[in-house]
Tab-separated table of C-alpha atoms and ligand atoms in Angstrom:
chain	number	residue	atom	x	y	z
A	1	MET	CA	22.646	-23.842	16.465
A	2	GLU	CA	20.844	-22.968	19.653
A	3	VAL	CA	17.617	-20.951	19.177
A	4	ARG	CA	18.305	-17.344	20.011
A	5	VAL	CA	15.329	-15.449	18.583
A	6	ASP	CA	11.926	-17.049	17.969
A	7	LEU	CA	9.737	-14.797	15.836
A	8	ARG	CA	7.285	-17.466	14.630
A	9	SER	CA	4.476	-16.347	16.940
A	10	ASP	CA	3.685	-14.920	20.358
A	11	THR	CA	2.360	-18.405	21.162
A	12	VAL	CA	5.975	-19.499	21.781
A	13	THR	CA	6.299	-17.417	24.962
A	14	MET	CA	7.620	-19.199	28.044
A	15	PRO	CA	6.208	-18.708	31.551
A	16	SER	CA	8.397	-16.377	33.608
A	17	PRO	CA	9.837	-17.525	36.964
A	18	GLU	CA	7.166	-15.424	38.759
A	19	MET	CA	4.413	-17.041	36.692
A	20	ARG	CA	5.829	-20.481	37.503
A	21	ARG	CA	5.717	-19.548	41.181
A	22	ALA	CA	2.037	-18.568	40.836
A	23	ILE	CA	1.404	-21.936	39.174
A	24	TYR	CA	3.244	-23.757	41.966
A	25	GLU	CA	1.268	-22.012	44.674
A	26	ALA	CA	-2.153	-22.259	42.978
A	27	GLU	CA	-5.165	-23.281	45.030
A	28	VAL	CA	-7.093	-25.909	43.086
A	29	GLY	CA	-10.295	-27.964	43.105
A	30	ASP	CA	-12.446	-29.904	40.641
A	31	ASP	CA	-13.592	-27.262	38.182
A	32	VAL	CA	-16.381	-29.401	36.710
A	33	TYR	CA	-17.982	-29.123	40.180
A	34	GLY	CA	-17.199	-25.387	40.147
A	35	ASP	CA	-14.765	-26.025	43.012
A	36	ASP	CA	-11.552	-24.558	41.630
A	37	PRO	CA	-10.976	-21.192	43.346
A	38	SER	CA	-8.272	-20.145	40.877
A	39	VAL	CA	-10.466	-20.822	37.853
A	40	ASN	CA	-13.401	-19.039	39.504
A	41	GLU	CA	-11.193	-16.038	40.218
A	42	LEU	CA	-9.780	-15.964	36.677
A	43	GLU	CA	-13.223	-16.199	35.079
A	44	ALA	CA	-14.692	-13.479	37.303
A	45	LYS	CA	-11.689	-11.212	36.869
A	46	SER	CA	-11.765	-11.604	33.069
A	47	ALA	CA	-15.484	-10.852	32.910
A	48	ALA	CA	-15.037	-7.744	35.062
A	49	MET	CA	-12.122	-6.477	32.980
A	50	LEU	CA	-14.032	-6.875	29.723
A	51	GLY	CA	-17.261	-5.501	31.196
A	52	LYS	CA	-19.329	-8.696	30.816
A	53	GLU	CA	-21.370	-10.736	33.310
A	54	ALA	CA	-19.470	-14.019	33.203
A	55	GLY	CA	-16.383	-15.782	31.915
A	56	LEU	CA	-15.334	-19.279	30.859
A	57	PHE	CA	-11.830	-20.730	30.865
A	58	VAL	CA	-11.223	-22.717	27.661
A	59	THR	CA	-8.243	-24.608	26.310
A	60	SER	CA	-7.481	-22.416	23.294
A	61	GLY	CA	-8.600	-19.501	21.161
A	62	THR	CA	-9.975	-21.932	18.610
A	63	GLN	CA	-12.100	-23.606	21.288
A	64	GLY	CA	-13.253	-20.217	22.604
A	65	ASN	CA	-14.434	-19.142	19.160
A	66	LEU	CA	-16.051	-22.512	18.527
A	67	VAL	CA	-18.057	-22.702	21.779
A	68	SER	CA	-19.097	-19.078	21.189
A	69	MET	CA	-20.399	-19.798	17.688
A	70	LEU	CA	-22.176	-22.931	18.940
A	71	ALA	CA	-23.746	-21.025	21.831
A	72	HIS	CA	-24.945	-18.142	19.641
A	73	CYS	CA	-26.301	-20.240	16.766
A	74	GLY	CA	-28.388	-23.286	15.992
A	75	ARG	CA	-27.768	-26.004	13.430
A	76	GLY	CA	-28.006	-24.603	9.877
A	77	ASP	CA	-27.467	-20.977	10.886
A	78	GLU	CA	-24.965	-18.712	9.163
A	79	VAL	CA	-22.040	-16.823	10.661
A	80	VAL	CA	-20.674	-13.794	8.803
A	81	VAL	CA	-16.869	-13.665	9.031
A	82	GLY	CA	-14.021	-11.776	7.407
A	83	ASP	CA	-12.389	-13.656	4.528
A	84	ARG	CA	-8.985	-13.297	6.199
A	85	SER	CA	-10.194	-13.973	9.727
A	86	HIS	CA	-8.599	-16.703	11.819
A	87	ILE	CA	-12.013	-18.322	12.251
A	88	PHE	CA	-12.429	-18.647	8.485
A	89	THR	CA	-8.864	-19.496	7.488
A	90	ASN	CA	-7.270	-21.291	10.428
A	91	GLU	CA	-9.770	-23.137	12.612
A	92	ALA	CA	-10.228	-26.248	10.488
A	93	GLY	CA	-13.835	-25.363	9.676
A	94	GLY	CA	-14.872	-26.515	13.162
A	95	ALA	CA	-18.081	-24.479	13.148
A	96	SER	CA	-19.255	-26.336	10.036
A	97	VAL	CA	-18.015	-29.782	11.003
A	98	LEU	CA	-19.205	-29.752	14.602
A	99	GLY	CA	-22.036	-27.209	14.567
A	100	ALA	CA	-23.506	-27.530	11.054
A	101	LEU	CA	-22.986	-23.768	10.743
A	102	PHE	CA	-22.252	-21.967	7.484
A	103	LEU	CA	-19.385	-19.521	7.448
A	104	TYR	CA	-20.144	-16.650	5.056
A	105	PRO	CA	-16.926	-14.758	4.281
A	106	ILE	CA	-16.969	-11.077	3.358
A	107	LYS	CA	-14.036	-8.907	2.331
A	108	THR	CA	-11.627	-7.890	5.073
A	109	ASP	CA	-9.954	-4.588	4.252
A	110	ARG	CA	-6.233	-4.087	4.862
A	111	PHE	CA	-6.976	-2.719	8.319
A	112	GLY	CA	-9.004	-5.754	9.383
A	113	PHE	CA	-12.262	-3.808	9.015
A	114	LEU	CA	-15.471	-5.249	7.540
A	115	GLU	CA	-17.487	-2.644	5.639
A	116	PRO	CA	-20.909	-2.198	7.308
A	117	ASP	CA	-22.584	-2.244	3.860
A	118	GLU	CA	-21.008	-5.634	3.149
A	119	ILE	CA	-22.330	-6.883	6.484
A	120	ARG	CA	-25.808	-5.575	5.581
A	121	ALA	CA	-25.594	-7.199	2.146
A	122	ALA	CA	-24.675	-10.538	3.748
A	123	THR	CA	-27.626	-10.406	6.131
A	124	ASN	CA	-30.487	-12.768	5.595
A	125	PRO	CA	-33.003	-13.011	8.409
A	126	THR	CA	-36.005	-14.238	6.412
A	127	ASP	CA	-35.398	-15.574	2.846
A	128	TYR	CA	-35.894	-19.327	3.308
A	129	HIS	CA	-33.699	-20.131	0.299
A	130	LYS	CA	-30.750	-19.193	2.454
A	131	PRO	CA	-29.490	-20.044	5.918
A	132	PRO	CA	-30.505	-17.430	8.497
A	133	THR	CA	-27.610	-15.165	9.484
A	134	ARG	CA	-27.267	-15.203	13.278
A	135	LEU	CA	-23.807	-13.954	14.120
A	136	LEU	CA	-21.058	-11.574	13.009
A	137	CYS	CA	-17.482	-12.350	14.055
A	138	ILE	CA	-14.942	-9.527	14.233
A	139	GLU	CA	-11.194	-10.012	14.857
A	140	ASN	CA	-9.252	-7.541	17.035
A	141	THR	CA	-6.297	-7.165	16.627
A	142	HIS	CA	-6.521	-8.510	13.118
A	143	ASN	CA	-3.785	-11.081	12.662
A	144	GLN	CA	-3.551	-11.164	8.860
A	145	ALA	CA	-3.912	-7.370	8.641
A	146	SER	CA	-0.516	-7.107	10.378
A	147	GLY	CA	-2.027	-6.955	13.841
A	148	GLN	CA	-4.136	-3.873	13.167
A	149	PRO	CA	-6.178	-2.811	16.186
A	150	LEU	CA	-9.798	-1.932	15.448
A	151	THR	CA	-11.044	1.148	17.274
A	152	VAL	CA	-14.184	1.389	19.400
A	153	GLU	CA	-15.853	3.398	16.602
A	154	GLN	CA	-14.975	0.787	13.956
A	155	THR	CA	-16.249	-1.998	16.212
A	156	GLU	CA	-19.484	-0.109	16.847
A	157	ALA	CA	-20.012	0.520	13.126
A	158	MET	CA	-19.672	-3.183	12.336
A	159	ALA	CA	-21.776	-4.270	15.322
A	160	ASP	CA	-24.546	-1.779	14.494
A	161	ALA	CA	-24.783	-3.115	10.934
A	162	ALA	CA	-25.017	-6.679	12.268
A	163	ARG	CA	-27.702	-5.821	14.812
A	164	GLU	CA	-29.863	-4.083	12.174
A	165	GLY	CA	-30.203	-7.542	10.615
A	166	GLY	CA	-30.822	-9.287	13.929
A	167	MET	CA	-27.332	-10.764	14.286
A	168	SER	CA	-25.400	-11.129	17.530
A	169	VAL	CA	-21.750	-10.072	17.605
A	170	HIS	CA	-18.679	-12.026	18.713
A	171	ILE	CA	-15.143	-10.666	18.853
A	172	ASP	CA	-12.226	-13.006	18.292
A	173	GLY	CA	-10.062	-10.908	20.568
A	174	ALA	CA	-7.177	-13.370	20.724
A	175	ARG	CA	-5.008	-10.230	21.016
A	176	ILE	CA	-7.596	-7.695	22.229
A	177	PHE	CA	-5.261	-6.557	25.021
A	178	ASN	CA	-2.700	-5.650	22.353
A	179	ALA	CA	-5.438	-3.568	20.725
A	180	ALA	CA	-6.333	-1.865	24.015
A	181	VAL	CA	-2.695	-1.049	24.810
A	182	SER	CA	-1.990	0.153	21.277
A	183	LEU	CA	-5.058	2.407	21.178
A	184	GLY	CA	-4.770	3.492	24.815
A	185	VAL	CA	-8.386	2.538	25.540
A	186	ASP	CA	-9.981	0.349	28.189
A	187	VAL	CA	-10.483	-3.191	26.921
A	188	ALA	CA	-14.077	-2.996	28.232
A	189	GLU	CA	-14.783	-0.207	25.733
A	190	LEU	CA	-13.503	-2.343	22.859
A	191	SER	CA	-15.670	-5.229	24.076
A	192	ALA	CA	-18.838	-3.227	24.745
A	193	PRO	CA	-20.303	-3.439	21.220
A	194	ALA	CA	-20.081	-7.259	21.267
A	195	ASP	CA	-22.188	-9.916	22.985
A	196	SER	CA	-19.190	-12.154	23.504
A	197	VAL	CA	-15.411	-11.980	23.299
A	198	THR	CA	-12.687	-14.622	23.241
A	199	PHE	CA	-9.208	-13.568	24.321
A	200	CYS	CA	-6.016	-15.606	24.616
A	201	LEU	CA	-3.800	-15.929	27.662
A	202	SER	CA	-1.315	-18.039	25.709
A	203	LYS	CA	-0.163	-15.364	23.254
A	204	GLY	CA	1.273	-11.970	24.250
A	205	LEU	CA	0.167	-12.504	27.862
A	206	ALA	CA	2.708	-15.353	27.926
A	207	CYS	CA	0.755	-18.113	29.672
A	208	PRO	CA	1.555	-21.706	28.764
A	209	VAL	CA	-2.043	-22.456	27.762
A	210	GLY	CA	-5.585	-21.124	27.829
A	211	SER	CA	-8.106	-18.613	26.568
A	212	ILE	CA	-11.200	-16.999	28.041
A	213	VAL	CA	-14.689	-16.399	26.686
A	214	VAL	CA	-16.822	-13.661	28.244
A	215	GLY	CA	-20.479	-12.727	27.767
A	216	SER	CA	-23.821	-12.777	29.564
A	217	GLU	CA	-24.505	-15.374	32.315
A	218	GLU	CA	-26.939	-17.156	30.016
A	219	PHE	CA	-24.520	-17.247	27.079
A	220	ILE	CA	-21.638	-18.513	29.231
A	221	ASP	CA	-23.877	-21.222	30.645
A	222	GLN	CA	-24.512	-22.473	27.105
A	223	ALA	CA	-20.832	-22.128	26.157
A	224	ARG	CA	-19.929	-24.183	29.263
A	225	ARG	CA	-22.167	-26.983	28.066
A	226	TYR	CA	-20.476	-26.951	24.642
A	227	ARG	CA	-17.045	-26.911	26.252
A	228	LYS	CA	-18.033	-30.068	28.164
A	229	MET	CA	-19.324	-31.609	24.935
A	230	LEU	CA	-15.953	-30.923	23.307
A	231	GLY	CA	-14.280	-32.846	26.109
A	232	ALA	CA	-12.753	-29.824	27.790
A	233	GLY	CA	-14.440	-29.930	31.186
A	234	MET	CA	-11.162	-29.692	33.070
A	235	ARG	CA	-10.519	-30.681	36.667
A	236	GLN	CA	-7.797	-29.214	38.953
A	237	VAL	CA	-7.051	-26.701	36.250
A	238	GLY	CA	-6.269	-23.916	38.706
A	239	VAL	CA	-2.625	-24.795	38.079
A	240	ILE	CA	-3.062	-23.169	34.676
A	241	ALA	CA	-5.615	-20.557	35.711
A	242	ALA	CA	-3.091	-19.196	38.225
A	243	ALA	CA	-0.836	-18.288	35.308
A	244	GLY	CA	-3.775	-16.458	33.744
A	245	ILE	CA	-4.445	-14.434	36.898
A	246	TYR	CA	-0.756	-13.573	37.068
A	247	SER	CA	-0.737	-12.459	33.443
A	248	LEU	CA	-3.818	-10.230	33.788
A	249	ASP	CA	-2.146	-8.518	36.744
A	250	ASN	CA	1.352	-8.244	35.323
A	251	MET	CA	1.668	-8.834	31.600
A	252	ILE	CA	-0.696	-6.362	29.943
A	253	ASP	CA	1.084	-3.008	30.195
A	254	ARG	CA	4.361	-4.497	28.958
A	255	LEU	CA	2.718	-5.348	25.595
A	256	ALA	CA	3.742	-1.790	24.609
A	257	GLU	CA	7.355	-3.045	24.492
A	258	ASP	CA	6.356	-5.712	21.970
A	259	HIS	CA	4.696	-3.033	19.866
A	260	ASP	CA	7.816	-0.851	19.981
A	261	ASN	CA	9.946	-3.807	18.943
A	262	ALA	CA	7.591	-4.629	16.062
A	263	LYS	CA	7.758	-1.026	14.858
A	264	LYS	CA	11.553	-1.054	15.082
A	265	LEU	CA	11.642	-4.351	13.186
A	266	ALA	CA	9.390	-2.977	10.428
A	267	GLU	CA	11.453	0.194	10.113
A	268	GLY	CA	14.624	-1.890	9.773
A	269	LEU	CA	13.009	-4.241	7.255
A	270	ALA	CA	11.883	-1.277	5.150
A	271	GLU	CA	15.565	-0.337	4.712
A	272	ILE	CA	16.467	-3.690	3.181
A	273	ASP	CA	16.520	-3.911	-0.623
A	274	GLY	CA	14.241	-6.771	-1.617
A	275	ILE	CA	11.798	-6.405	1.294
A	276	SER	CA	8.690	-4.272	1.179
A	277	VAL	CA	6.737	-3.297	4.274
A	278	ASP	CA	4.882	-0.225	5.487
A	279	PRO	CA	6.116	0.554	9.015
A	280	ASP	CA	3.346	3.159	9.405
A	281	ASN	CA	0.883	0.277	9.282
A	282	ILE	CA	2.419	-1.525	12.280
A	283	HIS	CA	0.509	-0.765	15.489
A	284	SER	CA	0.893	-3.923	17.553
A	285	ASN	CA	3.160	-6.989	17.625
A	286	ILE	CA	2.703	-8.550	14.181
A	287	VAL	CA	4.755	-7.634	11.114
A	288	TYR	CA	3.893	-9.012	7.690
A	289	PHE	CA	6.274	-8.113	4.856
A	290	ASN	CA	6.806	-9.010	1.219
A	291	ILE	CA	9.856	-10.893	0.017
A	292	PRO	CA	10.790	-11.945	-3.532
A	293	ALA	CA	8.588	-14.877	-4.621
A	294	GLY	CA	10.332	-18.202	-4.129
A	295	SER	CA	12.758	-16.968	-1.470
A	296	GLY	CA	10.837	-17.845	1.707
A	297	LYS	CA	12.434	-21.228	2.349
A	298	SER	CA	15.997	-20.017	1.839
A	299	ILE	CA	15.433	-16.974	4.092
A	300	ALA	CA	13.985	-19.171	6.844
A	301	ALA	CA	16.827	-21.708	6.472
A	302	ASN	CA	19.473	-19.000	6.494
A	303	LEU	CA	18.017	-17.354	9.591
A	304	LYS	CA	17.759	-20.730	11.319
A	305	GLU	CA	21.498	-21.218	10.889
A	306	ARG	CA	21.907	-18.078	12.968
A	307	GLY	CA	19.482	-19.257	15.641
A	308	ILE	CA	16.509	-17.209	14.383
A	309	LEU	CA	13.207	-19.014	13.866
A	310	VAL	CA	10.564	-17.733	11.412
A	311	ASN	CA	7.782	-19.452	9.491
A	312	ALA	CA	8.714	-19.762	5.822
A	313	GLY	CA	5.846	-17.689	4.362
A	314	ASP	CA	6.232	-16.885	0.669
A	315	PRO	CA	5.974	-14.217	-0.778
A	316	VAL	CA	4.567	-12.802	2.465
A	317	MET	CA	6.470	-13.527	5.642
A	318	ARG	CA	5.361	-12.857	9.219
A	319	MET	CA	7.333	-12.030	12.334
A	320	VAL	CA	5.731	-11.647	15.766
A	321	THR	CA	7.273	-9.904	18.761
A	322	HIS	CA	6.589	-10.950	22.346
A	323	TYR	CA	7.846	-11.240	25.903
A	324	GLY	CA	10.814	-13.374	24.778
A	325	ILE	CA	12.073	-10.829	22.216
A	326	SER	CA	14.298	-7.913	23.185
A	327	SER	CA	15.331	-4.832	21.249
A	328	GLU	CA	18.788	-6.455	20.804
A	329	ASP	CA	17.113	-9.500	19.252
A	330	ILE	CA	15.577	-7.180	16.664
A	331	ASP	CA	19.019	-5.711	15.887
A	332	TYR	CA	20.467	-9.212	15.562
A	333	THR	CA	17.647	-10.303	13.225
A	334	LEU	CA	17.946	-7.209	11.043
A	335	VAL	CA	21.707	-7.700	10.611
A	336	ALA	CA	21.108	-11.336	9.643
A	337	LEU	CA	18.514	-10.303	7.061
A	338	GLN	CA	20.676	-7.476	5.697
A	339	GLU	CA	23.514	-9.966	5.173
A	340	HIS	CA	21.179	-12.505	3.605
A	341	PHE	CA	19.830	-9.990	1.089
A	342	ARG	CA	23.278	-8.530	0.351
A	343	ALA	CA	24.557	-12.038	-0.428
A	344	ALA	CA	21.440	-12.815	-2.491
A	345	VAL	CA	21.960	-9.672	-4.622
A	346	ALA	CA	25.676	-10.455	-5.095
A	347	ALA	CA	24.978	-14.068	-6.141
B	401	TLP	N1	-3.080	-17.798	15.831
B	401	TLP	C1	-1.838	-18.517	15.649
B	401	TLP	C2	-1.925	-19.443	14.432
B	401	TLP	O1	-3.014	-20.267	14.510
B	401	TLP	C3	-1.966	-18.709	13.126
B	401	TLP	C4	-0.721	-17.522	15.478
B	401	TLP	O2	0.440	-17.966	15.536
B	401	TLP	O3	-0.996	-16.322	15.277
B	401	TLP	N2	-7.669	-16.017	16.745
B	401	TLP	C5	-6.563	-15.414	16.272
B	401	TLP	C6	-6.680	-14.048	15.732
B	401	TLP	C7	-5.337	-16.090	16.281
B	401	TLP	O4	-4.264	-15.475	15.787
B	401	TLP	C8	-5.274	-17.394	16.806
B	401	TLP	C9	-3.979	-18.177	16.818
B	401	TLP	C10	-6.447	-17.972	17.310
B	401	TLP	C11	-7.639	-17.254	17.258
B	401	TLP	C12	-6.484	-19.383	17.838
B	401	TLP	O5	-5.829	-19.512	19.050
B	401	TLP	P1	-5.298	-20.955	19.514
B	401	TLP	O6	-4.008	-21.183	18.801
B	401	TLP	O7	-5.143	-20.783	20.993
B	401	TLP	O8	-6.321	-21.947	19.155
């Protein structure tokens, strides 16, 4: 059956016809020489929007986080991370493999928040039995906390605790624009407590590829060197940067639609016997919900037969709304799930 609804991630978004036009018309040059006007514009625009001095176009969120950790830390340093953060759970341990950095996980609460006292307890600037803690990484929105946005106050509380112990602060803001839209605050305010931020163009902003790192001129200079070292000094990459410029101009405000659809999805899921979810906890585009243990594969297979794609999580499943998902797609998905669970109860 043809794919009708793809809820696996917001990474599956397709470039719109207007974005493709921007790509087609992009002015380009060799970016390793600093000659690509589209990349230069995208980097400067990103830095200005997030209130930082400079920006760097990278291939992915994973690469953005990695070059940031490498630029903030030296070999043998420690990075404090949330135990459910993407950096800790889903980036293949790159910081340790490629940077000889230790990742020190602390508890992430169900809102994606890291308790300042836990950050203080993890801090070690001087005891030479332990690696020196150099960096705290925060995630906003928090993916595994159902896309919870962290407020400016929460970010400041975490950053203050880190700075007391001499740490720098990085935000994995893969979806920081979702956070800004959800909270109704300027993204620069959410970024202000941090030294550096990574955000993704390739998720809710619907670009085919790319992420951005922002920070001070000096930090970005270092990050640029690490990007080169990782083999991602790109050439006439304005063809992709043009999509990024288009998305920053046109794709941010509409994220509110994705949030409305996620809320509607969660409210519908909460009505289904066999599923448990708290719709009040859904504030952006990610919905995690509990299903009966052992049923993930059959749910995913059943939905696939109806043209709905989901990842077969078990007993926790995730659905992500995005530019390619309409309110009708949510209705269609909910009916499919209602029928699945009705049949499962009858069997
Ligand atoms: N997340 C992907 C998967 O890797 C899980 C997704 O489908 O959600 N930070 C956060 C918070 C992320 O959610 C992701 C991607 C990244 C970083 C990495 O971005 P990419 O995939 O561009 O390397």
